[in-house]
Coordinates of C-alpha atoms and ligand atoms in Angstrom, one line a residue:
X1 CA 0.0 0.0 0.0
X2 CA 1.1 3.7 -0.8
X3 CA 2.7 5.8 2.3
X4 CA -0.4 7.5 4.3
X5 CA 0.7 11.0 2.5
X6 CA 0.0 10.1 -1.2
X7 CA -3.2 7.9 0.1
X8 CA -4.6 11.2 2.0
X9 CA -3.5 13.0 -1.0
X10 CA -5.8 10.6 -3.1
X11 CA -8.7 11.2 -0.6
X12 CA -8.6 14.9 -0.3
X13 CA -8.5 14.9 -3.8
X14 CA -11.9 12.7 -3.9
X15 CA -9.5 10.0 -6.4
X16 CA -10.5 7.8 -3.5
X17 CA -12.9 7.3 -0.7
X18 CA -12.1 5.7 2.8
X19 CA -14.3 2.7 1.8
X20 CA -12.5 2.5 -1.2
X21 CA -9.0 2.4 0.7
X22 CA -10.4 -0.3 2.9
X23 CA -12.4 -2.7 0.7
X24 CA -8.6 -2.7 -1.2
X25 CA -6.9 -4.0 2.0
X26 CA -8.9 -6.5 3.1
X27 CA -8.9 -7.7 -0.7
X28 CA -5.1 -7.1 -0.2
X29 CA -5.5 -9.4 3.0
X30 CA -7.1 -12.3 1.6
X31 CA -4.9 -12.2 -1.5
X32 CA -1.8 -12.7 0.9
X33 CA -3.5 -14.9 3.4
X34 CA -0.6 -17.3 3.2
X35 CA 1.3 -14.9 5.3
X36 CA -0.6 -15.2 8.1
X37 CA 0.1 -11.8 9.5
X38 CA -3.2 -11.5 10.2
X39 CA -5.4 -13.3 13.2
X40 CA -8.7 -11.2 12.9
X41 CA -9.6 -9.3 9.8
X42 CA -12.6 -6.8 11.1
X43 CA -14.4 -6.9 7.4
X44 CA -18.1 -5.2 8.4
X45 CA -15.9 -3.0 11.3
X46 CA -13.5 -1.4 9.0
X47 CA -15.9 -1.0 6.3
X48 CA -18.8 0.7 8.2
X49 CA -15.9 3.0 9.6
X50 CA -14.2 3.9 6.8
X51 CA -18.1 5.4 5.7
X52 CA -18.3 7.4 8.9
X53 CA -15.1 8.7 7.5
X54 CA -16.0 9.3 4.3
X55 CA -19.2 11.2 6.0
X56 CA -16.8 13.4 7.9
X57 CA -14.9 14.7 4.7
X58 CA -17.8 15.0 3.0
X59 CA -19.3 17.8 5.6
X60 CA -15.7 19.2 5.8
X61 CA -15.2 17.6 9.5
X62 CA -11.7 15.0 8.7
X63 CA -10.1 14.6 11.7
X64 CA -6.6 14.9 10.2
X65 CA -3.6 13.4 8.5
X66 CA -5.0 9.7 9.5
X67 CA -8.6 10.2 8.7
X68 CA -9.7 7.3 6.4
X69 CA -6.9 5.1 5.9
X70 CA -6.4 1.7 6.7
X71 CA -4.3 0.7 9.8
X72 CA -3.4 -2.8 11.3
X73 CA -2.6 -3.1 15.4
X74 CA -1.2 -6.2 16.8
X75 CA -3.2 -8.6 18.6
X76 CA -1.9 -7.6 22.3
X77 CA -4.1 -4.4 21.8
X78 CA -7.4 -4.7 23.6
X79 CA -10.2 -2.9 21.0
X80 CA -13.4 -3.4 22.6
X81 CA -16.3 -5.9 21.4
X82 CA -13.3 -7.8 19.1
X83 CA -11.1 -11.0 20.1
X84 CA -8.0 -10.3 21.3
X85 CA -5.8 -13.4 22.0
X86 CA -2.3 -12.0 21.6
X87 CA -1.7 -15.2 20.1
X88 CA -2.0 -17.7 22.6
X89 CA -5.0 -20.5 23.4
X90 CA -5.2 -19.3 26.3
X91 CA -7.2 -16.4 25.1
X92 CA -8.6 -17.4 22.3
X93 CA -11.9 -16.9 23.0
X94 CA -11.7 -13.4 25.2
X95 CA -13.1 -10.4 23.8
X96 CA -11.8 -7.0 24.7
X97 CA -14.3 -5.2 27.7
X98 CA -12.7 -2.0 26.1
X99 CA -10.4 -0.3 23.8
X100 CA -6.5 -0.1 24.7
X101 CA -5.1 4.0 24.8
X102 CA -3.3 3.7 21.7
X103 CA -6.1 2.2 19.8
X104 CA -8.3 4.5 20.7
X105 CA -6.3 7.3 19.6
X106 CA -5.5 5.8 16.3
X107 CA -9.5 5.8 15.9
X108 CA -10.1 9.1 16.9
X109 CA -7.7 10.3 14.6
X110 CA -10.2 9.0 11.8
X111 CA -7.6 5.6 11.5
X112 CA -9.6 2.5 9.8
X113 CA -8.4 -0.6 11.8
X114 CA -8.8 -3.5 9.4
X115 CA -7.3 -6.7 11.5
X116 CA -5.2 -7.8 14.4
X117 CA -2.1 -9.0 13.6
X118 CA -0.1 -12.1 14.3
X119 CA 2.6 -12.6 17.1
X120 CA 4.9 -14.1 19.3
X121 CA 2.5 -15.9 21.4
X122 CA 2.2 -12.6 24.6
X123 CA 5.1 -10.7 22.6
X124 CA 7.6 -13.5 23.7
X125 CA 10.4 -14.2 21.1
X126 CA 12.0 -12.7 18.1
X127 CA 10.7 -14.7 15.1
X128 CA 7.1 -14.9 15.0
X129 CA 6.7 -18.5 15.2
X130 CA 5.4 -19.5 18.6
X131 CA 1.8 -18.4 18.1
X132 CA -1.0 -20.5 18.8
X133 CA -2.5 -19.5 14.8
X134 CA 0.7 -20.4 13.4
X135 CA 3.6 -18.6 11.8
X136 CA 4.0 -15.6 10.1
X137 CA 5.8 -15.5 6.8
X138 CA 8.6 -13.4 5.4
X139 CA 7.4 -12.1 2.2
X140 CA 10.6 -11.5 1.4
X141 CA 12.2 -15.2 1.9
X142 CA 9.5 -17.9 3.2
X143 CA 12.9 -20.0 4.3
X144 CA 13.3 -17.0 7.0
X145 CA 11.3 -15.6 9.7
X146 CA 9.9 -12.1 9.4
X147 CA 11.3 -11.1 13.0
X148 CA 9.6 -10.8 15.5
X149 CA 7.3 -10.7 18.2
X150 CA 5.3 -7.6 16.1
X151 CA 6.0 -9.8 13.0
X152 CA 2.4 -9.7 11.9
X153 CA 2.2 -5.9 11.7
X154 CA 5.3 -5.8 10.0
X155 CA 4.3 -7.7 7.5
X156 CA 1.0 -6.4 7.5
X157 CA 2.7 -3.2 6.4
X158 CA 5.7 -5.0 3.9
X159 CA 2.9 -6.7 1.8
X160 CA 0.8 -3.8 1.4
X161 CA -2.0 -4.7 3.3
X162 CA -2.0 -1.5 5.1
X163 CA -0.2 2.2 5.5
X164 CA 1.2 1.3 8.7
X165 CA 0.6 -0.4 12.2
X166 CA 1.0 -0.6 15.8
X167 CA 3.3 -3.0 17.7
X168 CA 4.8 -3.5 21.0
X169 CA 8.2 -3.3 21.7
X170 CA 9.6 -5.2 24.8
X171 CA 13.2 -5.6 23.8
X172 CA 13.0 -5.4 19.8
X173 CA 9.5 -6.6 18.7
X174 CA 8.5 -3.4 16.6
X175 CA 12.7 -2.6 15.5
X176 CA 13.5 -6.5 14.7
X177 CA 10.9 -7.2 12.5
X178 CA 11.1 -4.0 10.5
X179 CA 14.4 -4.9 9.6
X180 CA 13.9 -8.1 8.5
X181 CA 11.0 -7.4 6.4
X182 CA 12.7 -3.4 4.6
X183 CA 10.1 -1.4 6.7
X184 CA 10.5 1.3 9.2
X185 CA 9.7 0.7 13.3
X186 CA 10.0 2.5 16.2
X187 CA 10.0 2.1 19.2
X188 CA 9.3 5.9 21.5
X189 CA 10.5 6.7 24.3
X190 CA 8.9 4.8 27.7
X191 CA 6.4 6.9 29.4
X192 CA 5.6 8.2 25.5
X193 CA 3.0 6.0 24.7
X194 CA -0.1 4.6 27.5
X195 CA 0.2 1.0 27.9
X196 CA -3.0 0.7 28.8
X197 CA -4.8 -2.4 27.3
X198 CA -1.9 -3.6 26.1
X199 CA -1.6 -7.1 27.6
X200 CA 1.1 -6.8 29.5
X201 CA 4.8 -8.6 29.4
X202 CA 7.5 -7.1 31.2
X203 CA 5.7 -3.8 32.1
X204 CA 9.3 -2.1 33.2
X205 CA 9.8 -2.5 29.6
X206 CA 6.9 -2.5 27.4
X207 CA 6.2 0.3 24.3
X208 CA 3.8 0.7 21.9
X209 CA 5.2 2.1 18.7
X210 CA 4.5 2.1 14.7
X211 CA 5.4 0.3 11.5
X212 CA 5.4 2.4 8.7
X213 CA 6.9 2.2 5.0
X214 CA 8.2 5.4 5.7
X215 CA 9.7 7.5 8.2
X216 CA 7.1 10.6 8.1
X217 CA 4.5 7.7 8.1
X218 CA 5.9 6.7 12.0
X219 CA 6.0 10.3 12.7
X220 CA 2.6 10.5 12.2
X221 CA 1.2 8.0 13.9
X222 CA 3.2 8.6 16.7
X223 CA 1.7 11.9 16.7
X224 CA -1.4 10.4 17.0
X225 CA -1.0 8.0 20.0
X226 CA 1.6 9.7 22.0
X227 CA 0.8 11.8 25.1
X228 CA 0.0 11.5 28.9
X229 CA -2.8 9.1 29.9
X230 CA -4.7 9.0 33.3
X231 CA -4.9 5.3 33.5
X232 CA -1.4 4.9 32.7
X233 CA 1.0 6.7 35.4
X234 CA 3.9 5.5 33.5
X235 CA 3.0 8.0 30.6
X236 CA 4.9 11.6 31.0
X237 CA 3.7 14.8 31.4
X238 CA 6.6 16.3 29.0
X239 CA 4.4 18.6 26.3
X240 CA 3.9 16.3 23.0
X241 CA 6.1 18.3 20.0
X242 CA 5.3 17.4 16.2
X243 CA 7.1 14.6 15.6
X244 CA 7.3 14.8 11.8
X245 CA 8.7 18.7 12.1
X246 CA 12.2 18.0 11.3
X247 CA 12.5 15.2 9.0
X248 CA 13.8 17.4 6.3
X249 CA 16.4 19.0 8.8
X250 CA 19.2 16.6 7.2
X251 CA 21.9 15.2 8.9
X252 CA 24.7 18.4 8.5
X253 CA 26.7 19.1 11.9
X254 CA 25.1 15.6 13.8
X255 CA 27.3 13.9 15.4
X256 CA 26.8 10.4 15.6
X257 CA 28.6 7.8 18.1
X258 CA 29.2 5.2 17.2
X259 CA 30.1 2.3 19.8
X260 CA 33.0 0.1 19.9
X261 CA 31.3 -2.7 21.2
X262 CA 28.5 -2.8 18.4
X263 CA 30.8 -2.9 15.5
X264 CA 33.0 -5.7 16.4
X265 CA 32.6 -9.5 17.2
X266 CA 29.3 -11.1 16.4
X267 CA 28.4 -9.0 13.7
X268 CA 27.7 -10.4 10.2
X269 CA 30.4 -9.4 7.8
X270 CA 27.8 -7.6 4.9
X271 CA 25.6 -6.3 7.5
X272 CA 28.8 -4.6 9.1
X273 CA 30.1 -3.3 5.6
X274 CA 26.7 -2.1 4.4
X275 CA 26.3 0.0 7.9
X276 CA 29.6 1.6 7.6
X277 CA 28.9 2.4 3.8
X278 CA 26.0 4.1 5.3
X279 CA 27.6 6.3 8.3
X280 CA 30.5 7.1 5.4
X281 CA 28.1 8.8 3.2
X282 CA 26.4 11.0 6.0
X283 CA 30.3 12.0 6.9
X284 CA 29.8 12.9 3.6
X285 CA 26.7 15.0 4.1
X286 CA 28.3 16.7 7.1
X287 CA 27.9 14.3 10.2
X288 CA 30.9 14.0 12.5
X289 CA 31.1 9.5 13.2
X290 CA 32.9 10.0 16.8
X291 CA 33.8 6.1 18.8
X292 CA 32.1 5.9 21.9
X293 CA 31.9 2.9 24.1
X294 CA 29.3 1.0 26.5
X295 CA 31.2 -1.1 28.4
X296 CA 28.6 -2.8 29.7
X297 CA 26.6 -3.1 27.0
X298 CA 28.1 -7.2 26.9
X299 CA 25.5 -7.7 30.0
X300 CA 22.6 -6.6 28.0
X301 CA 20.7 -9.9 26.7
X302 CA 21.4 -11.8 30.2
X303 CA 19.9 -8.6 32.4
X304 CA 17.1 -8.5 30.1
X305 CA 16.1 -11.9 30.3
X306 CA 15.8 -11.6 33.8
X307 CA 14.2 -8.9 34.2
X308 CA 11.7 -9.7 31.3
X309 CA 10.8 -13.1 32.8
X310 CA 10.3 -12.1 36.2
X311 CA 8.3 -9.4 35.4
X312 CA 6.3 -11.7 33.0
X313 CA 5.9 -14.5 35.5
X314 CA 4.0 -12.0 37.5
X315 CA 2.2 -10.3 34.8
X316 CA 0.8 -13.7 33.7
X317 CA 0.0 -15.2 37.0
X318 CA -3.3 -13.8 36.3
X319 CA -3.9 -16.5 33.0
X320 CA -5.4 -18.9 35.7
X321 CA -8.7 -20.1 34.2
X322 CA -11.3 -18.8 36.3
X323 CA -11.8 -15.0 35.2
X324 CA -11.0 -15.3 31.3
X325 CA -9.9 -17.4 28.8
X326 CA -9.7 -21.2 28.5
X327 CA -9.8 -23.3 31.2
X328 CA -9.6 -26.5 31.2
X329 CA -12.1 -29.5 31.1
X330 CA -9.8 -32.7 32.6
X331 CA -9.9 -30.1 36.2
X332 CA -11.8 -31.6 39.4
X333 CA -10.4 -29.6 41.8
X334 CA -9.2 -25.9 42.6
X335 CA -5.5 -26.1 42.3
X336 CA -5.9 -28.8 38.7
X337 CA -7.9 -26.2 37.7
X338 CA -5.1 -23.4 37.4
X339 CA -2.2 -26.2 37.0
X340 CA -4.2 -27.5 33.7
X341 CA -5.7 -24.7 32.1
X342 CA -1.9 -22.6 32.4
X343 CA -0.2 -26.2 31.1
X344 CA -3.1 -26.7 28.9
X345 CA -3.3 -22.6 27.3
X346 CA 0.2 -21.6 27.1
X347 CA 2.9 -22.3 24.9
X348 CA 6.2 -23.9 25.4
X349 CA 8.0 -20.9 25.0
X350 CA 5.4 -19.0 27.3
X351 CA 6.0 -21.4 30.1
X352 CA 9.8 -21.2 29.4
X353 CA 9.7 -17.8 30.3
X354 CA 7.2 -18.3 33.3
X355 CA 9.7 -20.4 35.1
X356 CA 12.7 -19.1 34.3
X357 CA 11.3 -15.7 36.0
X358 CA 10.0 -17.6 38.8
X359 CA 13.1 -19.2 39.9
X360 CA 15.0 -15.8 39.2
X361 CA 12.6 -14.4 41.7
X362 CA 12.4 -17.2 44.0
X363 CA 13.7 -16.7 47.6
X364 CA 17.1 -18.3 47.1
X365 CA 18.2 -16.7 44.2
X366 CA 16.6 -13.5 44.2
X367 CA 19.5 -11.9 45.4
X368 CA 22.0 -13.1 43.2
X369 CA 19.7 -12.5 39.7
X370 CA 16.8 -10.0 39.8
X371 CA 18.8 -7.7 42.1
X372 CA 22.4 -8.1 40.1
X373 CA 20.1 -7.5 36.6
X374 CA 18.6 -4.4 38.0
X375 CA 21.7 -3.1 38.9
X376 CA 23.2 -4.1 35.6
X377 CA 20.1 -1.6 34.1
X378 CA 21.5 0.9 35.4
X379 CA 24.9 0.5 34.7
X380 CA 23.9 0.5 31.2
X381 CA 21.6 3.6 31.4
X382 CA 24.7 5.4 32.9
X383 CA 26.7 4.2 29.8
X384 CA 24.2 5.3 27.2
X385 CA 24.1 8.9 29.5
X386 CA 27.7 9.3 29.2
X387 CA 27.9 8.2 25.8
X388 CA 25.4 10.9 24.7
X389 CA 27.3 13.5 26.2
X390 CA 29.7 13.6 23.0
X391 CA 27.1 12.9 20.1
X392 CA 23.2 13.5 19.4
X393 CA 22.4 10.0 18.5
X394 CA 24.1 6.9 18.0
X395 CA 24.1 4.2 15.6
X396 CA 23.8 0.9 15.8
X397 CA 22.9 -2.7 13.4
X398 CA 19.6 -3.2 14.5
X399 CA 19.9 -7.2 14.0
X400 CA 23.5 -9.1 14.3
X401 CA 22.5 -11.0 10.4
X402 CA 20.0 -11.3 8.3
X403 CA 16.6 -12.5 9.4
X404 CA 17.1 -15.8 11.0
X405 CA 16.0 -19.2 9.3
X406 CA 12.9 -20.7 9.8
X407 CA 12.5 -23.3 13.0
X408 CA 16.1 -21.8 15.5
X409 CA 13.4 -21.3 17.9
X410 CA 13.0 -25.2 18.2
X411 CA 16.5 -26.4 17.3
X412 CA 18.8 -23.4 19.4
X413 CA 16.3 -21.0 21.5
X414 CA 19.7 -19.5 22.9
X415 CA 20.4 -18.6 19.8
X416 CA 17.2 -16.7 19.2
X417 CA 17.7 -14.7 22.5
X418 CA 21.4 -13.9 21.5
X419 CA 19.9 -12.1 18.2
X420 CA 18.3 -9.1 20.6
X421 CA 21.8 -8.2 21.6
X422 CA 21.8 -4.6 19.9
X423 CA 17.8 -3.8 21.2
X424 CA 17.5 -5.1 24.6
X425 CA 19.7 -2.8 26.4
X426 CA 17.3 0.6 24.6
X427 CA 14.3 -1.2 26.7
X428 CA 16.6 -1.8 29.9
X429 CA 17.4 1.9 29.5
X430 CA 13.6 3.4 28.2
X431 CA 15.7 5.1 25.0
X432 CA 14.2 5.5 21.9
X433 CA 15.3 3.6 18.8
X434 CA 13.9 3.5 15.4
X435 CA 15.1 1.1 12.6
X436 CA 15.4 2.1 8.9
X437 CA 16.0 0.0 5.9
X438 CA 19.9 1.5 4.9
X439 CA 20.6 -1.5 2.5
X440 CA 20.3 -5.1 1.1
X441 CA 22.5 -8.4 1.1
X442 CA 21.4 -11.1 -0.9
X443 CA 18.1 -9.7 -1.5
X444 CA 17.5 -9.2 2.0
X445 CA 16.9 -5.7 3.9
X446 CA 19.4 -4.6 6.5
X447 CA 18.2 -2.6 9.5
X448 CA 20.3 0.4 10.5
X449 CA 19.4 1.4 14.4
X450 CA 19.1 4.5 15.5
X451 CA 19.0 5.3 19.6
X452 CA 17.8 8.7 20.7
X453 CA 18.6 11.0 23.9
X454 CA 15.4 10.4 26.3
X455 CA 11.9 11.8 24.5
X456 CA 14.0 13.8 21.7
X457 CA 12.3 11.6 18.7
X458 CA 11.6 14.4 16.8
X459 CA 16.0 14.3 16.6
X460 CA 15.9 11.0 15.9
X461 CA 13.3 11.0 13.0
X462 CA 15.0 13.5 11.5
X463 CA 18.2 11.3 11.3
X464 CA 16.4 8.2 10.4
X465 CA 14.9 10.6 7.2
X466 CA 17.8 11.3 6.3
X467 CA 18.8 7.5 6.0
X468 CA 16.0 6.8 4.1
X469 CA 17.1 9.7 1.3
X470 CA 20.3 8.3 1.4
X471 CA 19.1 4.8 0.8
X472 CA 17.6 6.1 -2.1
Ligands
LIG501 N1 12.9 -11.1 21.7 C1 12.6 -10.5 23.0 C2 11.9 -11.4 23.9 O1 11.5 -12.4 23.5 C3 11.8 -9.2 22.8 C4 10.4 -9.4 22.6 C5 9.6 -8.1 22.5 O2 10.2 -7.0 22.3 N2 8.3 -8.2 22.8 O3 11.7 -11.1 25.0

């Protein structure tokens, strides 16, 4: 699908109407069902919006630079009288009491929602294959994953379904995904966007954030859903700036750090060259490349993972088959009942992650993980501080290769958790990162990260603009 500006360009123009724009994505949908990006498409929903929409800009009432077109948000969002399963049996059958924040900002901002999209089952894993509807597919290569956990919104947005989407970003979901699939995803600041009614992971962590097919296209969504939210006290109370106002600032006089640690060991040889070809030709433009170093940066992955299952062995303690969801029919008594319906309704990856953060937060070991990974966090908050003393944003790959082969999760899990190493530690530290197409190896898109100084996206979508032009 065209970028939101040339599709709102059609529809001011009258070349197209909002029910026009939608009835061509869910056609779009069900010609690329293969993918399976999509767990609910909301046919009569989208449609009989996209006519309220249409009845708006035909009294001169749009609601602005989203009015009308066709959106996707991943199925962790709660949008009220519609399933939301987040991908797992245990929810299968639960339908949304109300509408998540986010969602219902997108909507009042005129946005069509046409479907929820496929995940990680609860946003747990980086390729998109542990939900309970199946995998997603890489449009780009079926032999490799499309990333993940948001991989059914980036895909969503990389076969044209839709504009652009919402995902949830916990240590890479929205960034990992994009890259893997040549689409741009960012992940805002924490405190940005209200997590409320997004089912919750590791809540220390968790950020919604947009997919778009272009830079401009996140900016405007995330000036959409941004902004301080009474049921959320996480949001922040910092005044919301336009987030698209200085994409065509260029990258002249930036400096950009660039750490030691990232560009080393561990990182593919083309995805490493193709990088560096692109920081060289914004030296070019102007941009000062000055080393900087996170020297802790090697205790990432392993203080995430702590921190992300503890936090999710607690979030999910609340999956116990009495107030929603499945539960199961073998239980006689109280305790079976819980026991079966969690072994029954979650994954194997889920319950991974359920007992690895309960022994991390169990009595005897509490001390010597949870606390040492919490202190770790801010270790590496204090690096990326210091680090941005002497630049304005600093690059980094957003994935160590190219989008990992079908079925690792199975065969080498480790090696699956090992691929977050360059997102994690932005969660861990509430930065802002966006990732932007900047190249291709063998047909495949590389990701080019970006991390931004605390709530300064505006900054950092002004450099990742000036990627995209020079990716041109
Ligand atoms: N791959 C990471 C994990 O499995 C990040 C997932 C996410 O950002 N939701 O925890």
């Amino acid at each position: 699908m065209e970028s939101i500006q040339s599709l709102q360009a059609k529809l001011e123009s009258g070349s197209a109407s909002a029910v026009a724009l939608a009835q061509a994505s869910l056609e779009k949908i069900e010609s690329t069902k293969k993918l399976n990006a999509y767990i609910s498409v909301l046919n009569e929903r989208a449609l009989e919006k996209a006519a309220e929409s249409d009845k708006r800009r035909a009294e001169g009432k749009t609601l602005g630079a989203l009015d009308g077109i066709p959106v996707a948000v991943k199925d962790n969002m709660c949008l009220v009288g519609t399933r939301t399963t987040a991908a797992s049996k245990i929810l299968d059958n639960f339908v949304a009491p109300y509408t998540a924040t986010a969602v219902e900002k997108l909507e009042a901002a005129g946005a069509v929602i046409v479907g929820k999209t496929n995940m990680d089952e609860f946003a747990m894993g980086s390729s998109s294959e542990s939900s309970f509807y199946g995998p997603v597919i890489n449009p780009l290569d079926e032999t490799r994953v499309p990333g993940g956990s948001s991989g059914g919104s980036a895909v969503a947005v990389a076969s044209g379904t839709v504009a652009c989407a919402l995902g949830s970003d916990t240590g890479g979901s929205i960034r990992q995904p994009a890259a893997c699939t040549g689409v741009v995803g960012l992940k805002p600041t924490y405190g940005r966007v209200s997590r409320y009614g997004l089912l919750a992971y590791a809540s220390s962590l968790d950020q919604i954030g947009p997919f778009g097919a272009t830079v401009a296209d996140c900016a405007t969504v995330l000036n959409a859903i941004c902004g301080i939210d009474p049921h959320d006290n996480t949001t922040s109370t910092r005044p919301v700036e336009d987030f698209g106002a200085k994409l065509n600032q260029g990258i002249k006089g930036k400096v950009i750090g660039v750490p030691k640690e990232y560009f080393g060991e561990g990182l593919d040889a083309e995805c490493k060259a193709t990088i560096e070809g692109m920081l060289k030709k914004m030296e070019a433009e102007g941009a000062t490349l000055k080393e900087v170093s996170l020297p802790n940066i090697g205790f990432a992955v392993s203080s995430y993972y702590i921190i992300a299952t503890a936090e999710a062995s607690s979030n999910l303690s609340r999956y116990d088959g009495v107030r929603y969801g499945y539960r199961s029919k073998e239980a006689k008594k109280l305790f079976d009942l819980y026991a079966k319906s969690r072994s029954e309704g979650f994954g194997k990856e889920v319950q991974r992650r359920i007992m690895l953060g309960s022994y991390v937060l169990s009595a005897g070991f509490y001390d010597a993980y949870y606390v040492q990974a919490q202190k770790v966090r801010r270790l590496i908050t204090d690096d990326f501080n210091k680090a941005f003393e002497s630049c304005d944003v600093i690059a980094s790959p957003t994935m160590p290769g190219l989008p990992l082969k079908c079925g690792m999760n199975e065969s080498d899990p480790m090696a699956v958790y090992l691929s977050d190493i360059y997102t994690v530690s932005l969660n861990l530290s509430g930065l802002p990162g966006v990732s932007v197409p900047c190249g291709m190896a063998g047909g495949l898109p590389i990701g080019l990260q970006w991390i931004g100084k605390p709530f300064q996206e505006a900054d950092l979508l002004a450099v990742a603009a000036a990627t995209e032009q020079l990716n041109k």
